[in-house]
Amino acid sequence: MRYSLTIEIKKLIDRFPILSHLSRKKFLAMYILALINSRNVQFCETANHLNPKVKNESNEVRIQDFYREVHLDFDQIALLFFCIFPSSQKLDIVIDRTEWDFGSYQCNILMVVISNRTLTLPFYWELLDNKSGNSNTENRIDLVKKCLDIILPQQISLFVGDREFIGHTWFKYLKDNKIKFCFRIPKHHNIIYYDENMNEIVQKADELHCSYPNGITLSDRLVDGVVGNVYVGTAKDGELLFLFGNLAASTLPKYYERRWTIESFFQNLKGRGFNLELTHLRSSEKLKKLIACVSLAYAFCANTGLYEHRKVQKIKNKKHGRKSKSFSRKGIDIIRSLLKTPDLLDKLIQRFVKIICINANHLKIKPNVLIQKIVI
């Protein structure tokens, strides 16, 4: 059973040449299943679920060799994730950072995810070596350029992020590339042509909420030297909320809510899913590979959970309206259970591979960028 599963996952890796060496492809397929089964990224724990025919010490050495020697094609990984979505759908792009400390090492990840508001998947990520500081404009634009090699601007429904992602060059780049965007800006940020009579009102969230329950909308204002629309209101926690974008000002709060998809994604990589923060890796190069492997495992699980929700049994909602389990967590539970039941899990994996391959055949990306790399 495990061997047939490994074959199916390897077929997917063959379709998207993430790796070139046959033995490495087989190992990656086995390693993805081991990550799901262990829900732990520590090598000693994952080794217990890798290959039952050899000693755990040998499995752990193989994992160490993989991270030390193997080169992954991150463009092909991004292309694989993109092909999970139907080609006709427009996608949100969400950018954010997550960080944690392990001893003296500070892990600082700049991440871009894509979402159709049902499913959220990683797209590109970089490890920032700046002592947990904010990303700079160059980092962000480099990631967006990689995204635009795969997804066309007209396929992007929205680009959204928090107040860290501001600046003239950044906003101008998005606007020049005709990308619709919505970003939160710090409350002290200068808004040119801002009505001075409102200054006193917006200093206190209580007064703002009473005087303007639907918020204040300002059109064609200058923020960081770029013309756009501004929304001023109060967040759910009562804090002042300043939003800037090139969408209608009144719609900005609704679009900004989509940013939370990346927060849920981070939670599913960490404590609610694969415990990414437990890694002892201190090398940015190795951590980037680890995120890729965990993201591949997450994609299998999230799609399995989504399939279960749509075709088998819906995930119940809690009183607050959110689902009792994420698609990822549901998928983890299903796959770990089905690892003991050969036929059903084989069918799920086969279906997953088939969907991605069909979408790859209908791929619409810039010519001569990545399409020539994919084996159709």
XYZ file of C-alpha atoms in Angstrom:
376
model
C 0.000 0.000 0.000
C 2.650 2.500 1.044
C 4.570 1.596 -2.121
C 1.559 2.309 -4.374
C 0.974 5.621 -2.612
C 4.604 6.513 -3.123
C 4.239 5.735 -6.837
C 1.232 8.059 -7.170
C 3.013 10.938 -5.428
C 6.105 10.272 -7.549
C 3.944 10.593 -10.701
C 3.057 14.084 -9.582
C 6.700 14.942 -8.929
C 7.541 13.587 -12.404
C 4.950 15.911 -13.917
C 6.499 18.875 -12.146
C 10.291 18.360 -12.107
C 10.868 19.458 -8.526
C 13.751 16.978 -8.421
C 15.781 15.330 -11.148
C 17.107 12.148 -9.515
C 14.783 9.119 -9.399
C 15.809 7.955 -5.920
C 15.290 11.472 -4.539
C 11.784 11.564 -6.034
C 10.906 8.293 -4.313
C 12.344 9.557 -1.060
C 10.370 12.822 -1.232
C 7.145 10.873 -1.809
C 7.846 8.716 1.257
C 8.921 11.746 3.295
C 5.662 13.623 2.576
C 3.662 10.688 3.945
C 5.984 10.485 6.963
C 5.408 14.168 7.725
C 1.657 13.636 7.605
C 1.782 10.529 9.766
C 4.081 12.043 12.387
C 2.718 15.628 12.356
C 6.218 16.612 13.396
C 9.143 18.127 11.484
C 11.876 16.968 13.859
C 14.001 14.448 12.001
C 14.072 11.922 14.844
C 10.247 11.860 14.957
C 9.655 11.802 11.202
C 12.208 8.979 10.835
C 9.892 6.695 12.838
C 7.336 6.874 10.009
C 9.608 6.906 6.950
C 10.601 3.362 6.003
C 9.625 0.584 8.432
C 12.021 -1.856 6.735
C 15.147 -0.069 7.980
C 16.340 1.214 11.344
C 15.219 4.634 12.513
C 18.842 5.774 12.654
C 19.224 5.017 8.949
C 16.003 6.864 8.146
C 17.225 9.887 10.049
C 20.518 9.874 8.137
C 18.591 9.792 4.848
C 16.569 12.821 5.941
C 19.737 14.675 6.917
C 21.339 13.820 3.560
C 18.249 15.101 1.746
C 18.446 18.536 3.383
C 22.217 18.746 2.988
C 22.539 17.640 -0.644
C 19.281 18.014 -2.568
C 18.341 21.011 -4.716
C 14.595 21.719 -5.063
C 13.085 23.677 -7.945
C 10.863 26.144 -6.074
C 9.400 27.517 -9.321
C 8.032 24.068 -10.126
C 6.650 23.712 -6.608
C 4.821 27.021 -7.048
C 3.527 25.844 -10.430
C 2.248 22.624 -8.846
C 0.339 24.557 -6.184
C -1.091 26.885 -8.824
C -2.376 23.925 -10.837
C -4.387 22.642 -7.888
C -6.853 25.476 -8.528
C -9.213 25.384 -11.540
C -7.746 27.460 -14.359
C -10.927 29.555 -14.678
C -10.786 30.871 -11.106
C -9.395 34.234 -10.075
C -7.143 34.057 -7.045
C -6.280 36.270 -4.098
C -2.602 36.788 -3.292
C -1.845 37.421 0.377
C 1.546 38.457 1.766
C 2.711 38.289 5.378
C 5.597 37.340 7.657
C 5.903 34.788 10.425
C 8.827 34.316 12.798
C 10.102 32.417 15.804
C 13.325 32.000 17.756
C 15.312 28.816 18.334
C 18.108 29.654 20.734
C 20.092 32.458 19.152
C 18.693 31.706 15.677
C 15.802 33.885 14.492
C 13.636 32.359 11.777
C 11.951 35.117 9.764
C 9.827 33.989 6.813
C 8.294 36.244 4.162
C 5.436 34.262 2.625
C 3.056 34.710 -0.295
C -0.016 32.460 -0.519
C -2.735 32.110 -3.149
C -6.364 31.505 -2.268
C -9.781 31.078 -3.876
C -11.291 31.770 -0.412
C -12.040 28.092 0.038
C -8.532 26.709 -0.241
C -5.292 28.526 0.607
C -1.921 27.255 -0.608
C 1.655 28.580 -0.389
C 3.157 30.110 -3.511
C 6.584 31.605 -2.773
C 8.577 32.273 0.359
C 11.953 33.648 1.383
C 13.967 33.484 4.617
C 14.919 37.003 5.728
C 18.289 37.445 7.418
C 17.520 40.708 9.218
C 17.096 39.787 12.908
C 13.305 39.473 12.702
C 12.947 42.869 11.043
C 10.346 43.837 8.472
C 10.788 42.940 4.829
C 12.027 45.592 2.451
C 10.505 46.653 -0.850
C 13.097 44.727 -2.856
C 12.210 41.463 -1.065
C 8.519 41.935 -1.789
C 8.882 42.952 -5.430
C 11.179 39.977 -6.082
C 8.455 37.648 -4.777
C 5.730 39.365 -6.801
C 7.833 39.101 -9.977
C 8.103 35.341 -9.406
C 4.330 35.169 -8.919
C 3.709 37.069 -12.160
C 5.826 34.537 -14.070
C 3.044 32.029 -13.346
C -0.174 33.912 -12.682
C -1.262 36.702 -15.026
C -2.393 40.039 -13.537
C -5.929 39.515 -14.876
C -6.112 36.235 -12.926
C -5.446 38.076 -9.644
C -8.640 39.178 -7.919
C -6.807 40.926 -5.080
C -3.391 41.484 -3.492
C -3.732 42.100 0.238
C -1.448 42.548 3.237
C -0.961 44.209 6.606
C 0.562 47.593 7.558
C 4.153 46.373 7.234
C 3.822 46.367 3.442
C 3.808 50.041 2.520
C 5.950 52.525 0.587
C 5.932 54.496 -2.648
C 7.929 52.034 -4.758
C 5.831 49.098 -3.533
C 2.419 50.691 -4.167
C 3.547 52.115 -7.516
C 4.830 48.701 -8.650
C 1.472 47.062 -7.945
C -0.462 49.870 -9.591
C 1.779 49.948 -12.680
C 1.224 46.194 -13.107
C -2.565 46.696 -12.919
C -2.884 44.574 -9.778
C -5.871 45.323 -7.545
C -4.640 45.745 -3.984
C -5.715 46.547 -0.441
C -3.245 47.178 2.389
C -3.593 48.388 5.919
C -1.536 51.505 6.622
C -0.342 52.818 10.008
C -2.710 55.340 11.599
C 0.027 57.993 11.705
C 0.562 57.704 7.926
C 0.170 60.955 6.034
C -2.889 61.104 3.762
C -2.683 64.055 1.371
C -5.921 66.005 0.847
C -7.250 64.550 4.061
C -10.134 66.571 5.522
C -8.617 68.380 8.494
C -12.025 68.606 10.174
C -11.933 64.821 10.578
C -8.572 64.735 12.327
C -10.012 65.115 15.811
C -12.711 62.538 15.165
C -10.391 59.794 13.921
C -8.044 60.197 16.886
C -10.539 58.288 19.033
C -12.085 55.097 17.800
C -15.186 55.530 19.982
C -16.042 58.896 18.464
C -15.323 57.612 14.974
C -17.668 54.662 15.440
C -20.461 56.884 16.751
C -20.101 59.638 14.163
C -19.349 57.375 11.199
C -20.706 53.840 11.887
C -19.918 52.813 8.299
C -16.460 54.380 8.381
C -15.071 57.264 6.359
C -14.403 56.780 2.658
C -11.972 59.029 0.803
C -11.422 58.809 -2.947
C -8.349 59.819 -4.959
C -6.096 60.541 -2.002
C -2.295 60.532 -2.093
C -0.595 57.962 0.149
C 3.176 57.459 -0.131
C 3.070 59.427 -3.369
C 0.541 57.080 -5.014
C -3.086 58.011 -5.766
C -5.694 55.624 -4.410
C -8.716 55.298 -2.158
C -8.752 55.311 1.647
C -11.086 53.818 4.227
C -10.949 54.907 7.880
C -12.928 52.918 10.426
C -12.613 50.727 13.487
C -11.517 47.109 13.572
C -13.393 44.460 15.560
C -11.053 45.006 18.496
C -11.869 48.727 18.495
C -8.527 49.776 17.058
C -8.389 52.369 14.311
C -8.311 50.833 10.854
C -6.735 52.705 7.925
C -6.923 50.921 4.572
C -5.465 52.002 1.218
C -5.967 50.512 -2.217
C -7.026 50.986 -5.828
C -10.477 49.467 -5.241
C -13.620 51.377 -4.266
C -13.054 52.846 -0.789
C -16.287 51.408 0.632
C -15.265 47.866 -0.355
C -11.792 47.932 1.238
C -12.866 46.518 4.666
C -14.501 43.518 2.970
C -11.400 42.856 0.893
C -9.044 43.339 3.820
C -10.777 40.505 5.699
C -9.332 38.092 3.132
C -5.906 38.676 4.691
C -6.826 36.290 7.496
C -6.533 33.310 5.161
C -2.742 33.484 5.561
C -3.040 33.553 9.363
C -5.043 30.313 9.228
C -2.458 28.859 6.865
C 0.392 29.654 9.277
C -1.562 28.007 12.099
C -1.966 24.858 10.008
C 1.777 24.689 9.369
C 2.493 25.194 13.060
C 0.611 23.939 16.117
C -2.592 22.868 14.374
C -0.802 20.862 11.733
C 2.881 19.986 11.377
C 4.505 21.818 14.316
C 6.912 23.671 12.039
C 8.257 25.748 14.935
C 9.674 22.614 16.572
C 12.391 22.290 13.939
C 15.984 22.519 15.137
C 17.259 23.687 11.763
C 19.245 26.917 11.820
C 20.186 27.110 8.158
C 17.982 29.347 6.011
C 18.675 27.157 2.971
C 17.539 24.004 4.782
C 14.550 25.759 6.341
C 13.383 26.861 2.904
C 13.433 23.189 1.826
C 11.602 22.143 4.979
C 8.847 24.679 4.311
C 8.542 23.258 0.787
C 8.168 19.687 2.072
C 5.680 20.659 4.769
C 3.743 22.732 2.213
C 3.498 19.727 -0.116
C 2.203 17.614 2.774
C -0.226 20.382 3.713
C -1.532 20.571 0.121
C -2.338 16.833 0.113
C -4.100 17.128 3.448
C -6.053 20.293 2.631
C -7.334 18.799 -0.634
C -8.283 15.562 1.087
C -10.200 17.492 3.748
C -11.928 19.612 1.094
C -12.923 16.484 -0.849
C -14.309 14.888 2.323
C -16.274 18.069 3.099
C -17.785 18.325 -0.392
C -18.348 14.691 -1.335
C -18.618 12.646 1.867
C -19.554 14.522 5.034
C -19.610 18.254 5.669
C -17.454 19.605 8.476
C -19.756 21.006 11.161
C -19.714 24.694 12.016
C -19.286 25.986 15.547
C -21.611 28.571 17.085
C -19.445 31.439 15.818
C -19.961 30.175 12.249
C -16.440 28.885 11.572
C -15.738 25.243 10.855
C -14.871 22.965 13.767
C -11.841 21.735 11.801
C -9.843 23.222 8.952
C -9.650 21.264 5.694
C -5.988 20.626 6.448
C -6.575 19.192 9.912
C -9.473 17.092 8.637
C -7.265 15.785 5.849
C -4.450 14.922 8.271
C -6.863 12.865 10.381
C -8.242 11.085 7.314
C -4.859 10.262 5.770
C -3.368 9.036 9.050
C -6.378 6.772 9.480
C -6.358 5.582 5.864
C -2.652 4.729 5.946
C -3.981 1.527 7.488
C -6.554 1.112 4.674
C -4.845 0.751 1.266
C -7.576 1.129 -1.365
C -9.380 4.267 -0.178
C -6.256 6.359 0.285
C -4.883 5.222 -3.077
C -8.056 6.502 -4.746
C -7.800 9.868 -2.985
C -4.191 10.355 -4.057
C -4.952 9.253 -7.628
C -7.792 11.755 -7.823
C -5.558 14.533 -6.480
C -2.844 13.789 -9.067
C -5.419 13.661 -11.867
C -6.904 17.073 -10.976
C -3.508 18.757 -10.978
C -2.503 17.183 -14.277
C -5.778 18.234 -15.944
C -5.308 21.808 -14.742
C -1.713 21.732 -15.975
C -2.958 20.892 -19.468
C -5.123 24.039 -19.403
C -2.368 26.171 -17.935
C -2.380 29.865 -18.866
C 0.881 31.537 -17.934
C 3.379 33.751 -19.667
C 4.918 31.953 -22.669
C 8.473 30.650 -22.450
C 8.750 31.250 -18.706
C 7.842 28.039 -16.908
C 5.618 26.282 -19.438
C 8.615 24.874 -21.274
C 9.801 23.247 -18.058
C 6.599 21.319 -17.383
C 6.169 17.873 -18.865
C 2.655 17.865 -20.354
